[in-house]
mmCIF file of C-alpha atoms and ligand atoms in Angstrom:
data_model
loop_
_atom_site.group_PDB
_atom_site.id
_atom_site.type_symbol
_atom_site.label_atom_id
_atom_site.label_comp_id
_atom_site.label_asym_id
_atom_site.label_seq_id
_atom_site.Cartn_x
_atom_site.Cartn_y
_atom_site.Cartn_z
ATOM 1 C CA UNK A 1 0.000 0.000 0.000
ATOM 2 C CA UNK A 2 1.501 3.585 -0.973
ATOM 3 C CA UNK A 3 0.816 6.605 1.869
ATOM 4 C CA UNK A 4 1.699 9.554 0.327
ATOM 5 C CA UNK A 5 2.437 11.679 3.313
ATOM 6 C CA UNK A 6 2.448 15.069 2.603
ATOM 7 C CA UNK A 7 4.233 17.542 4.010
ATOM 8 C CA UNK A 8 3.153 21.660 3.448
ATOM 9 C CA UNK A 9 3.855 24.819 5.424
ATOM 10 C CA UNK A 10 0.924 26.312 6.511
ATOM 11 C CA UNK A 11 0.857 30.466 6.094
ATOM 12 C CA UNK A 12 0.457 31.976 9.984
ATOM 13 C CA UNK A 13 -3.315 33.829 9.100
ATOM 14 C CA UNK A 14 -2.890 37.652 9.158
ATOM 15 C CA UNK A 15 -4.004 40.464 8.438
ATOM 16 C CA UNK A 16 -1.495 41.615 6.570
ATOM 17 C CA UNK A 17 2.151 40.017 5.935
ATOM 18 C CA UNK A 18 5.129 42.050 5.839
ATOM 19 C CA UNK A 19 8.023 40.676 3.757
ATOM 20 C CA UNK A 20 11.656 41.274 4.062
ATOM 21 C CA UNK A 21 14.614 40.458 2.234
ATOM 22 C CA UNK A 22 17.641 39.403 2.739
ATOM 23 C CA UNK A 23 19.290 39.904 6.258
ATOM 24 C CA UNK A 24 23.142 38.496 5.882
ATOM 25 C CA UNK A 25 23.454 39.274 9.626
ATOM 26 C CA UNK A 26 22.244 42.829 10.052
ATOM 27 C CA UNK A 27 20.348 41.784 13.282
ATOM 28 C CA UNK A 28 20.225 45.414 14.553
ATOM 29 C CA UNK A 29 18.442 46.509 11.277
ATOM 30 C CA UNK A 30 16.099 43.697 11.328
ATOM 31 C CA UNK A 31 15.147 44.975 14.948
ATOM 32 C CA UNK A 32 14.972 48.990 13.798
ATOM 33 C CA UNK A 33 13.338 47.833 10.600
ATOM 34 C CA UNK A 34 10.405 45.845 12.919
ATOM 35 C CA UNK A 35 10.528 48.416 15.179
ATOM 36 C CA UNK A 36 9.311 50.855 11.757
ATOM 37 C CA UNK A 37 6.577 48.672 11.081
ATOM 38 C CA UNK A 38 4.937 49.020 14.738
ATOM 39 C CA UNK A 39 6.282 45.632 15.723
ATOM 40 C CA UNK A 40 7.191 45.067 19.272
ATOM 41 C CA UNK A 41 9.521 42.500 21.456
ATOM 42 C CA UNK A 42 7.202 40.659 23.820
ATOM 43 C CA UNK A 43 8.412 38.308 25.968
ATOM 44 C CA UNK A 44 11.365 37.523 23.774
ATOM 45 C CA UNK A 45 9.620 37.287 20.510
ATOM 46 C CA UNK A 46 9.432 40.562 17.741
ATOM 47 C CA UNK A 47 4.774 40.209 16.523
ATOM 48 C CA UNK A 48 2.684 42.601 15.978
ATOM 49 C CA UNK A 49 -1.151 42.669 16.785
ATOM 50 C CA UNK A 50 -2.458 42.258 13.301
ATOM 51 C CA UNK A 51 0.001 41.033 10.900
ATOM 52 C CA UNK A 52 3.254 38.563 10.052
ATOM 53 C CA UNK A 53 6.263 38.475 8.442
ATOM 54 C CA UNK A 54 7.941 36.844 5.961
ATOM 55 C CA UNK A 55 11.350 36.405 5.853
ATOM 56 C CA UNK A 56 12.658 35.694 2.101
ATOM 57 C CA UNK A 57 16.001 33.657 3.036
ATOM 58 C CA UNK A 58 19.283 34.636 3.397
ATOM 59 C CA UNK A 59 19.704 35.481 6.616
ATOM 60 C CA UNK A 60 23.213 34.424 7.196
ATOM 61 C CA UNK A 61 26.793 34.798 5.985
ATOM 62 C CA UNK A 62 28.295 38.144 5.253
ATOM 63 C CA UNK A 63 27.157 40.654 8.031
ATOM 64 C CA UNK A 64 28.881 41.447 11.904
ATOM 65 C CA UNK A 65 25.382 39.475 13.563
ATOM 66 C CA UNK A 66 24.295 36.028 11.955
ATOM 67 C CA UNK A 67 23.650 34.690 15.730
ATOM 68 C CA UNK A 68 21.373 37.116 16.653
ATOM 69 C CA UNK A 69 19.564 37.261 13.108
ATOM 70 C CA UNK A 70 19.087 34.014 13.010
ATOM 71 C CA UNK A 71 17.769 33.584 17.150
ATOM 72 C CA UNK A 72 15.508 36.620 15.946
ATOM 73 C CA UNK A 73 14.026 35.129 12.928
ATOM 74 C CA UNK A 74 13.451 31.781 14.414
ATOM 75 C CA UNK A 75 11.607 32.729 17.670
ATOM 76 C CA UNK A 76 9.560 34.606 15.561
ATOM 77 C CA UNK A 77 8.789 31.433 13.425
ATOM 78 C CA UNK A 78 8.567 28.923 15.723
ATOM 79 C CA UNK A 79 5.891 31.446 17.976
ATOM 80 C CA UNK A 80 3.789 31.418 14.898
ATOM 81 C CA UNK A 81 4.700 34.859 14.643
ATOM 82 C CA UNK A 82 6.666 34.984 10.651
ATOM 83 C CA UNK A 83 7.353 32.137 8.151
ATOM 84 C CA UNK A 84 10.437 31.653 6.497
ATOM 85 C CA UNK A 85 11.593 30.550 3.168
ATOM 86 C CA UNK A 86 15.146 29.110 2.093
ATOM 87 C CA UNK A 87 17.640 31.239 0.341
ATOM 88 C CA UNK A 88 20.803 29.810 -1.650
ATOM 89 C CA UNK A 89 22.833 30.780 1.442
ATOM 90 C CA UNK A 90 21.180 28.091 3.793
ATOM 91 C CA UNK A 91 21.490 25.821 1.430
ATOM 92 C CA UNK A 92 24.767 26.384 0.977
ATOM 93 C CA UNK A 93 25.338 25.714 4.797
ATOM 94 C CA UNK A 94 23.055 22.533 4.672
ATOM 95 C CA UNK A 95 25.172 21.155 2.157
ATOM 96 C CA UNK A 96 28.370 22.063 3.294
ATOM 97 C CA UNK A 97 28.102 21.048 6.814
ATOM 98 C CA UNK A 98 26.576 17.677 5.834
ATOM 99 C CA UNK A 99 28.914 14.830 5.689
ATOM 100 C CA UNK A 100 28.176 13.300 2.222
ATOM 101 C CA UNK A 101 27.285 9.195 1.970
ATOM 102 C CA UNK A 102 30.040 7.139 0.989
ATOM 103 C CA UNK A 103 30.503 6.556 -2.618
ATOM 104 C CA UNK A 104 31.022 10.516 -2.653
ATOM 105 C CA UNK A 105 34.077 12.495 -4.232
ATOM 106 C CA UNK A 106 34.085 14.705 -1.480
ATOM 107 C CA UNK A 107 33.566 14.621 2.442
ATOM 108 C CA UNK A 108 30.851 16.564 2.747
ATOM 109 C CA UNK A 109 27.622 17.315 0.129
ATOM 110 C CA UNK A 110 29.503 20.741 -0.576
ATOM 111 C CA UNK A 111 33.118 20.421 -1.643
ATOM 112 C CA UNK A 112 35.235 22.531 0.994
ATOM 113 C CA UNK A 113 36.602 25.050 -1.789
ATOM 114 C CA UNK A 114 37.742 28.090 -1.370
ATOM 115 C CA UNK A 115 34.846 29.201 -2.771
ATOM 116 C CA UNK A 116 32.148 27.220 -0.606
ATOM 117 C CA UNK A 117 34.803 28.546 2.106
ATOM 118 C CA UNK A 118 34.484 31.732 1.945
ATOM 119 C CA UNK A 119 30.742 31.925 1.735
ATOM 120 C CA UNK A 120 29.998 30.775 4.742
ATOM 121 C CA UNK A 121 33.407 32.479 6.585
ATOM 122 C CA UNK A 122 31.412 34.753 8.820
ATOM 123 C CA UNK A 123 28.754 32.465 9.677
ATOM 124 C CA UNK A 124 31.400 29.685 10.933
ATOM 125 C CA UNK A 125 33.563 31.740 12.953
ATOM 126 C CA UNK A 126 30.676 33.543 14.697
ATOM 127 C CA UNK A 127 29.392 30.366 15.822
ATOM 128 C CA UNK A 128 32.735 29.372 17.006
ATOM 129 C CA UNK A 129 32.433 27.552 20.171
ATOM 130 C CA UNK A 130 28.766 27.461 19.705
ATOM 131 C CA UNK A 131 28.187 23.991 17.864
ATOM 132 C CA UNK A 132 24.932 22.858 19.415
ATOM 133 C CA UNK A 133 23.352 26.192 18.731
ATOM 134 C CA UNK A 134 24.452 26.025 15.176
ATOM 135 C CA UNK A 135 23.344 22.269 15.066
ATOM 136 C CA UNK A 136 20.011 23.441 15.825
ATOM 137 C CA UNK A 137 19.609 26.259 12.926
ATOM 138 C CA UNK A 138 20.804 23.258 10.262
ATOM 139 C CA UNK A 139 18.593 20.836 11.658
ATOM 140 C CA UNK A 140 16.168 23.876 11.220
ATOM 141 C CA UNK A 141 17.092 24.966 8.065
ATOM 142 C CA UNK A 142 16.637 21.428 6.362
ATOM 143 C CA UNK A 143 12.444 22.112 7.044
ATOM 144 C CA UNK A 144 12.520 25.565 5.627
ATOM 145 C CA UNK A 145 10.016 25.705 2.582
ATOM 146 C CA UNK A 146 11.511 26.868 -0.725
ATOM 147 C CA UNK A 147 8.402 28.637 -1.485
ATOM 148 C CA UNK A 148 4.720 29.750 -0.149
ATOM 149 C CA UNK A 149 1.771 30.688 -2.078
ATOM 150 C CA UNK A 150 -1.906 31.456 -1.424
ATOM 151 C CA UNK A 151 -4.626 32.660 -3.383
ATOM 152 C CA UNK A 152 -3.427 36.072 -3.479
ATOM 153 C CA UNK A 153 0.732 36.311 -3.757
ATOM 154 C CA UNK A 154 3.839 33.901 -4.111
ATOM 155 C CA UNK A 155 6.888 33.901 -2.450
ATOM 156 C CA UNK A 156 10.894 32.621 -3.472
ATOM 157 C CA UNK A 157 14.045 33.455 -2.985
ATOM 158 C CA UNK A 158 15.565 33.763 -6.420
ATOM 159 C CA UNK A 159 12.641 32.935 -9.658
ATOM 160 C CA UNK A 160 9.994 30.806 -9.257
ATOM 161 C CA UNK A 161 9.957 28.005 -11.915
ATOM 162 C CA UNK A 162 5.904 26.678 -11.911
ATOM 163 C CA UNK A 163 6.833 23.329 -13.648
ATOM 164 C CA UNK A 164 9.479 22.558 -11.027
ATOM 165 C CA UNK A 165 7.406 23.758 -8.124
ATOM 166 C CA UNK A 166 4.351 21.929 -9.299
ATOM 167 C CA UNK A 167 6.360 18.760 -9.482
ATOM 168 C CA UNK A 168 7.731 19.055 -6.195
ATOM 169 C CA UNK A 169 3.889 19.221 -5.086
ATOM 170 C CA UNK A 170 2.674 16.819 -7.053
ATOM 171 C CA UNK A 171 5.261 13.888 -7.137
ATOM 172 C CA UNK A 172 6.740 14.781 -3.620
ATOM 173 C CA UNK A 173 4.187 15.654 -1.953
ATOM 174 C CA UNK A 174 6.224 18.630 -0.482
ATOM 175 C CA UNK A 175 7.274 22.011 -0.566
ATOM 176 C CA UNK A 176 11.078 21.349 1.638
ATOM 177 C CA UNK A 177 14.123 19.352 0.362
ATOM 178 C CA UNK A 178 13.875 15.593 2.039
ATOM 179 C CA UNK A 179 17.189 14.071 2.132
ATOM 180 C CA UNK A 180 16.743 12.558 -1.004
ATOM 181 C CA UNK A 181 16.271 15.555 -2.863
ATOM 182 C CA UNK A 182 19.102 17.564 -0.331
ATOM 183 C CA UNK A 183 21.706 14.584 -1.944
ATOM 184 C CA UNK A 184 19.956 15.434 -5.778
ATOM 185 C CA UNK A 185 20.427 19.068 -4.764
ATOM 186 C CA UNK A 186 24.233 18.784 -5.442
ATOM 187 C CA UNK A 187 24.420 16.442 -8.338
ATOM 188 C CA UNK A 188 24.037 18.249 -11.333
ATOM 189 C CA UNK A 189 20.959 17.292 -14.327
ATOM 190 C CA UNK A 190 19.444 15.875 -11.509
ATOM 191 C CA UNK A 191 15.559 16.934 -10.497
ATOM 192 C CA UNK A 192 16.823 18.030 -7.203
ATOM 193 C CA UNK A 193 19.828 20.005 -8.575
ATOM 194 C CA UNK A 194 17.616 22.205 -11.221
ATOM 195 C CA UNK A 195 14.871 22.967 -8.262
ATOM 196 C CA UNK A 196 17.338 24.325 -6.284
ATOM 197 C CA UNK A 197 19.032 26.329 -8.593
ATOM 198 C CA UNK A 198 16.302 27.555 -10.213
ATOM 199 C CA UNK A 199 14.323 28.804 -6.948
ATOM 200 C CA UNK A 200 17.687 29.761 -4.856
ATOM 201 C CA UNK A 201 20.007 31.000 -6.934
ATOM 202 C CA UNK A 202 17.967 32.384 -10.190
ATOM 203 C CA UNK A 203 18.942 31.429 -13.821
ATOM 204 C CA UNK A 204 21.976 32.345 -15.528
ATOM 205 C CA UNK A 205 23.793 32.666 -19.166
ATOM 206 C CA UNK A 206 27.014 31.540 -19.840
ATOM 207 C CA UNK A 207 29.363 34.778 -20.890
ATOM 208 C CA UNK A 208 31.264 33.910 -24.153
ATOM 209 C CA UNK A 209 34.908 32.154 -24.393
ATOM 210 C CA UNK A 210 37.773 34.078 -21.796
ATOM 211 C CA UNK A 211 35.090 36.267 -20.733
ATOM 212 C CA UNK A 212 34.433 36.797 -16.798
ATOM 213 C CA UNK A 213 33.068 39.400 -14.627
ATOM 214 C CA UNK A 214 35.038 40.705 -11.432
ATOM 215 C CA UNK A 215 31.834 41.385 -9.084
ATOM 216 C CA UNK A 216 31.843 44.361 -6.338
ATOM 217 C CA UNK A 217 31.490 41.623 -3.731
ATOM 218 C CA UNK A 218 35.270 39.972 -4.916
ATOM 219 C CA UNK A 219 34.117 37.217 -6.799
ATOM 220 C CA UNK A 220 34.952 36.483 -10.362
ATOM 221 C CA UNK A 221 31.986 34.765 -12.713
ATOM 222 C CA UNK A 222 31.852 33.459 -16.049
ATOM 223 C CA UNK A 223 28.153 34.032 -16.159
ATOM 224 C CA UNK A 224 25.492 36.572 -15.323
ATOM 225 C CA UNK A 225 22.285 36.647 -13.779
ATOM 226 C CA UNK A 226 18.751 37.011 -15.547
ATOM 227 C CA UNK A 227 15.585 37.883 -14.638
ATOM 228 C CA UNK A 228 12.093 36.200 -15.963
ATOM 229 C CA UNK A 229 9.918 39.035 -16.579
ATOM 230 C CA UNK A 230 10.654 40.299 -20.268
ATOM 231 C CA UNK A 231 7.966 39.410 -22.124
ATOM 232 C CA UNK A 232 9.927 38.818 -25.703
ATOM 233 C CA UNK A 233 13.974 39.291 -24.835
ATOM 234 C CA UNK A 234 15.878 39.689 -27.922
ATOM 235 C CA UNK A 235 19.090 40.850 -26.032
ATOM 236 C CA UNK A 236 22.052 39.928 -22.963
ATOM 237 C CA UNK A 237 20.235 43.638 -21.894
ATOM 238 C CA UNK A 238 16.782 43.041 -21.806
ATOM 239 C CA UNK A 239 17.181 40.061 -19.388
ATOM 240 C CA UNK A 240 20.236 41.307 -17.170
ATOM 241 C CA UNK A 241 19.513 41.510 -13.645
ATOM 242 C CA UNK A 242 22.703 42.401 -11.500
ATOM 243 C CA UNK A 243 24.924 45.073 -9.588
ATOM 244 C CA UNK A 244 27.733 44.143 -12.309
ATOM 245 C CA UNK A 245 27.311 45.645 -15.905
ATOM 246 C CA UNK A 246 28.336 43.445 -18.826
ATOM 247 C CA UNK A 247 32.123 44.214 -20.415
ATOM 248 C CA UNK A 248 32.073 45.767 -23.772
ATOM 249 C CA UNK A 249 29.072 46.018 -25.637
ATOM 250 C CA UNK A 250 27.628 42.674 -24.635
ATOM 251 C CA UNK A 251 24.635 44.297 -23.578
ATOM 252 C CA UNK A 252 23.907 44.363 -27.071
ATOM 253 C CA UNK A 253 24.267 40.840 -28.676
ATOM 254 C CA UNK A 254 21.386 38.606 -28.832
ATOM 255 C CA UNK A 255 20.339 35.492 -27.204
ATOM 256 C CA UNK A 256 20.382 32.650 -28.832
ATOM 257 C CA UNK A 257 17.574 30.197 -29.368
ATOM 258 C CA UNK A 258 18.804 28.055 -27.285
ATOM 259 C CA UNK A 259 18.661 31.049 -24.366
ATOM 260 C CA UNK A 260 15.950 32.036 -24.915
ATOM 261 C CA UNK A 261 14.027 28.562 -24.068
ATOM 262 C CA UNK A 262 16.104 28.554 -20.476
ATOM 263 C CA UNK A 263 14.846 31.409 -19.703
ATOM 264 C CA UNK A 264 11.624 31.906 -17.451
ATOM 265 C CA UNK A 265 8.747 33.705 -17.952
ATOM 266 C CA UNK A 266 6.364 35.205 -15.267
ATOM 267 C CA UNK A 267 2.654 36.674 -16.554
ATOM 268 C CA UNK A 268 2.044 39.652 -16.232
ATOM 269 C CA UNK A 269 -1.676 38.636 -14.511
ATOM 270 C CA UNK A 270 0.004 36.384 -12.196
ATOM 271 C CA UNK A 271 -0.576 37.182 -8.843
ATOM 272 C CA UNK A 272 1.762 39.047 -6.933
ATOM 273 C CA UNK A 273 5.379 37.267 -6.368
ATOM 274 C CA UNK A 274 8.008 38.903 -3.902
ATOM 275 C CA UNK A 275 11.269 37.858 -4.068
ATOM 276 C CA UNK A 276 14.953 38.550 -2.521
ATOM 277 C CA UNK A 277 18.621 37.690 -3.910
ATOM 278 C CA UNK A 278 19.502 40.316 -6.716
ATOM 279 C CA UNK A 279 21.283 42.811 -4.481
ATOM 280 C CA UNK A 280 19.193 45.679 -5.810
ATOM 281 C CA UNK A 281 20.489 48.927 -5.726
ATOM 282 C CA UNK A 282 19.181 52.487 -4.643
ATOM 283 C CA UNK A 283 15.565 53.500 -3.686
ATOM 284 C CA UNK A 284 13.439 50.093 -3.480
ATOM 285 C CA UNK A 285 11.123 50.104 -6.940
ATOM 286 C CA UNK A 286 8.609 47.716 -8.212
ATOM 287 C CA UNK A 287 10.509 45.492 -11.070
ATOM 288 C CA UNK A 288 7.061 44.762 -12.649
ATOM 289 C CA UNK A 289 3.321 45.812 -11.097
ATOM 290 C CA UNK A 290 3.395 42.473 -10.332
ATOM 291 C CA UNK A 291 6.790 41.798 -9.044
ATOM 292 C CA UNK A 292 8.847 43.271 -6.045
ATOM 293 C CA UNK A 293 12.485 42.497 -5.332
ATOM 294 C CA UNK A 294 13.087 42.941 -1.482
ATOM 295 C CA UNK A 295 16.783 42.685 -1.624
ATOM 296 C CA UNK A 296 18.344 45.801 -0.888
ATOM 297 C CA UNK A 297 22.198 45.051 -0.108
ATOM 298 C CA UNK A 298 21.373 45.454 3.215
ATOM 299 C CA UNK A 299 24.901 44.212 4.006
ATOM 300 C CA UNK A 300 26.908 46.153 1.473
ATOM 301 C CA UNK A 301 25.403 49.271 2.951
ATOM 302 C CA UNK A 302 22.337 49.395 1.121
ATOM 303 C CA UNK A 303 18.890 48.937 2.651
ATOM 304 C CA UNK A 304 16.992 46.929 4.605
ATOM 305 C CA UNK A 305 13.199 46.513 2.655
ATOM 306 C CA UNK A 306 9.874 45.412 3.108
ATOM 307 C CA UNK A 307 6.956 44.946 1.453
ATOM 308 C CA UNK A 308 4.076 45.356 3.640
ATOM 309 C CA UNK A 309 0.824 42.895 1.601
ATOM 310 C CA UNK A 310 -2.628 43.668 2.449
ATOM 311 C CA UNK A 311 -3.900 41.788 -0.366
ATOM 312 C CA UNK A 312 -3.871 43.552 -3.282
ATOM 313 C CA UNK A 313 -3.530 42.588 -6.775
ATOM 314 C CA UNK A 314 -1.255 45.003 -7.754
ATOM 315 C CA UNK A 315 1.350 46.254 -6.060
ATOM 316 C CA UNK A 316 2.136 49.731 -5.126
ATOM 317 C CA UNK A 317 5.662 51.012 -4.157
ATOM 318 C CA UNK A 318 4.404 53.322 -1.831
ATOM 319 C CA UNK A 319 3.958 50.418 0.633
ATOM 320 C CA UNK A 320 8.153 49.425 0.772
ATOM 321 C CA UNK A 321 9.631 50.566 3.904
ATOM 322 C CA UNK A 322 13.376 50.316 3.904
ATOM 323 C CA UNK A 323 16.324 50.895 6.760
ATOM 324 C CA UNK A 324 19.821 52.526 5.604
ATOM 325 C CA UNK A 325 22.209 50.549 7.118
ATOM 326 C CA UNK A 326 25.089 52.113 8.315
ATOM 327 C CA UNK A 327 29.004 51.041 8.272
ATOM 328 C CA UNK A 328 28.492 49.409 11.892
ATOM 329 C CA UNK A 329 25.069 48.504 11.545
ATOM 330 C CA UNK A 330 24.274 50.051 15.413
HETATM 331 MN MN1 MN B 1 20.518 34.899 -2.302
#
């Protein structure tokens, strides 16, 4: 006999939800942020009389205060009090602090690269000393949900893929990565691999031959992100979506065929869909009337932003509220 056990996050009811980007460890403007939106620390926990948040992933690595961002955002979850989705960071820390099954190249389901290294830098030595605590946000971290919906808005980190979400649902009976799916997650051209890329990390085009791109944050890439809201791209331009401009004139050439069908689309009549991980610059802006990006670079000195949802079908900039952070964050 076959149970299908399913496994959903249920949406705290509210009023209202407020929805904020990502945090990278800027606990203090989390709190000053709340604090903006009438929310108040009772008995240990940040809520507000009417509405919830939701927190859009990404709340570690990077910033001076993962420990406290992280205590914050979870005794707000676990009180019923905000939901929270997973960003490509956490998964990054799932995967590299899980040791992988044997048959494995590496030790652990994320190589221990430089790269993978210094991702998660901040996060590790902040928890130094501090192993069951961090034990307890993995464990945590492995039942986040990779998206929510209702009948009136969407949430993901990075795009949201409807083919790949609905087969999640429908074959998996889930919205989180089991531990199948968690090994899948780093094996390329594997169901598990594509999901996660596609909802945490956003698609991407490959930059031609001995091309690469030397990011603000230090990192050098061979390809750049895109977004999924041009309704007919011709051009690298109409579909770029990062702090980074392309070298040359590579703004210019056109996508090929072949780019074009990777890339996602997101209807314009859709309902709303909030979403965090571009490192946005400047005054928060809708992208589309049916699209906000909540990440502000809160941790490069940018801004802290939220959305604050009371339902409507399209959205309206005048409801972001936003936190400068400064250089110590205080
Ligand atoms: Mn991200």
């Amino acid at each position: 006999m076959v149970t299908n056990k399913s496994d959903f996050t249920r949406l705290p009811e509210a009023a209202g939800y407020d929805l904020i980007g990502d945090i990278h460890g800027c606990a203090h403007t989390l709190e000053r942020l709340l604090q903006q939106m009438d929310y108040r620390k009772v008995n240990g926990v940040w809520q507000h009389p009417e509405r919830k948040v939701i927190f859009l992933g990404d709340i570690v690595d990077r910033g001076p205060r993962i420990r406290e961002s992280l205590e914050l955002v979870y005794n707000m979850v676990q009180a019923g009090e905000a939901a929270c989705i997973m960003g490509n960071h956490e998964h990054n820390a799932i995967t590299y602090c899980t040791p992988a099954p044997e048959g494995f190249a590496d030790d652990y389901l994320r190589s221990h690269n430089p790269r993978h290294t210094r991702l998660i830098k901040e996060t590790l030595d902040q928890f130094e000393g501090a192993q069951d605590e961090w034990d307890t946000y993995l464990q945590w971290f492995k039942t986040l949900p990779l998206f929510l919906e209702n009948e009136q808005f969407r949430v993901v980190h990075a795009s949201w893929d409807d083919a790949l979400i609905r087969t999640l649902q429908n074959e998996y009976q889930t919205d989180k990565l089991n531990y199948d799916l968690l090994i899948e997650s780093v094996q390329p051209d594997s169901f598990g691999f594509r999901l996660m890329e596609h909802l945490t990390r956003g698609s991407h085009i490959r930059l031609p031959e001995g091309i690469q791109i030397h990011g603000g944050d230090g990192f050098t890439r061979r390809t750049f992100r895109t977004h999924f809201w041009a309704e007919k791209p011709e051009t690298y331009g109409d579909v770029i979506f990062q702090p980074d401009n392309l070298p040359g004139n590579l703004e210019d050439r056109a996508l090929s065929d072949q780019e074009k069908e990777a890339l996602l689309y997101y209807p314009k009549d859709e309902r709303p869909l909030f979403i965090g991980h571009y490192w946005c610059e400047g005054v928060p802006a809708l992208v589309t009337p049916n699209i906000a990006c909540l990440d502000y670079s809160a941790v490069k000195y940018g801004k802290l932003a939220s959305y604050r949802f009371s339902g409507e079908s399209q959205l309206d900039a005048r409801n972001f509220v936003w936190i400068s952070v400064d250089r110590d964050e205080s």
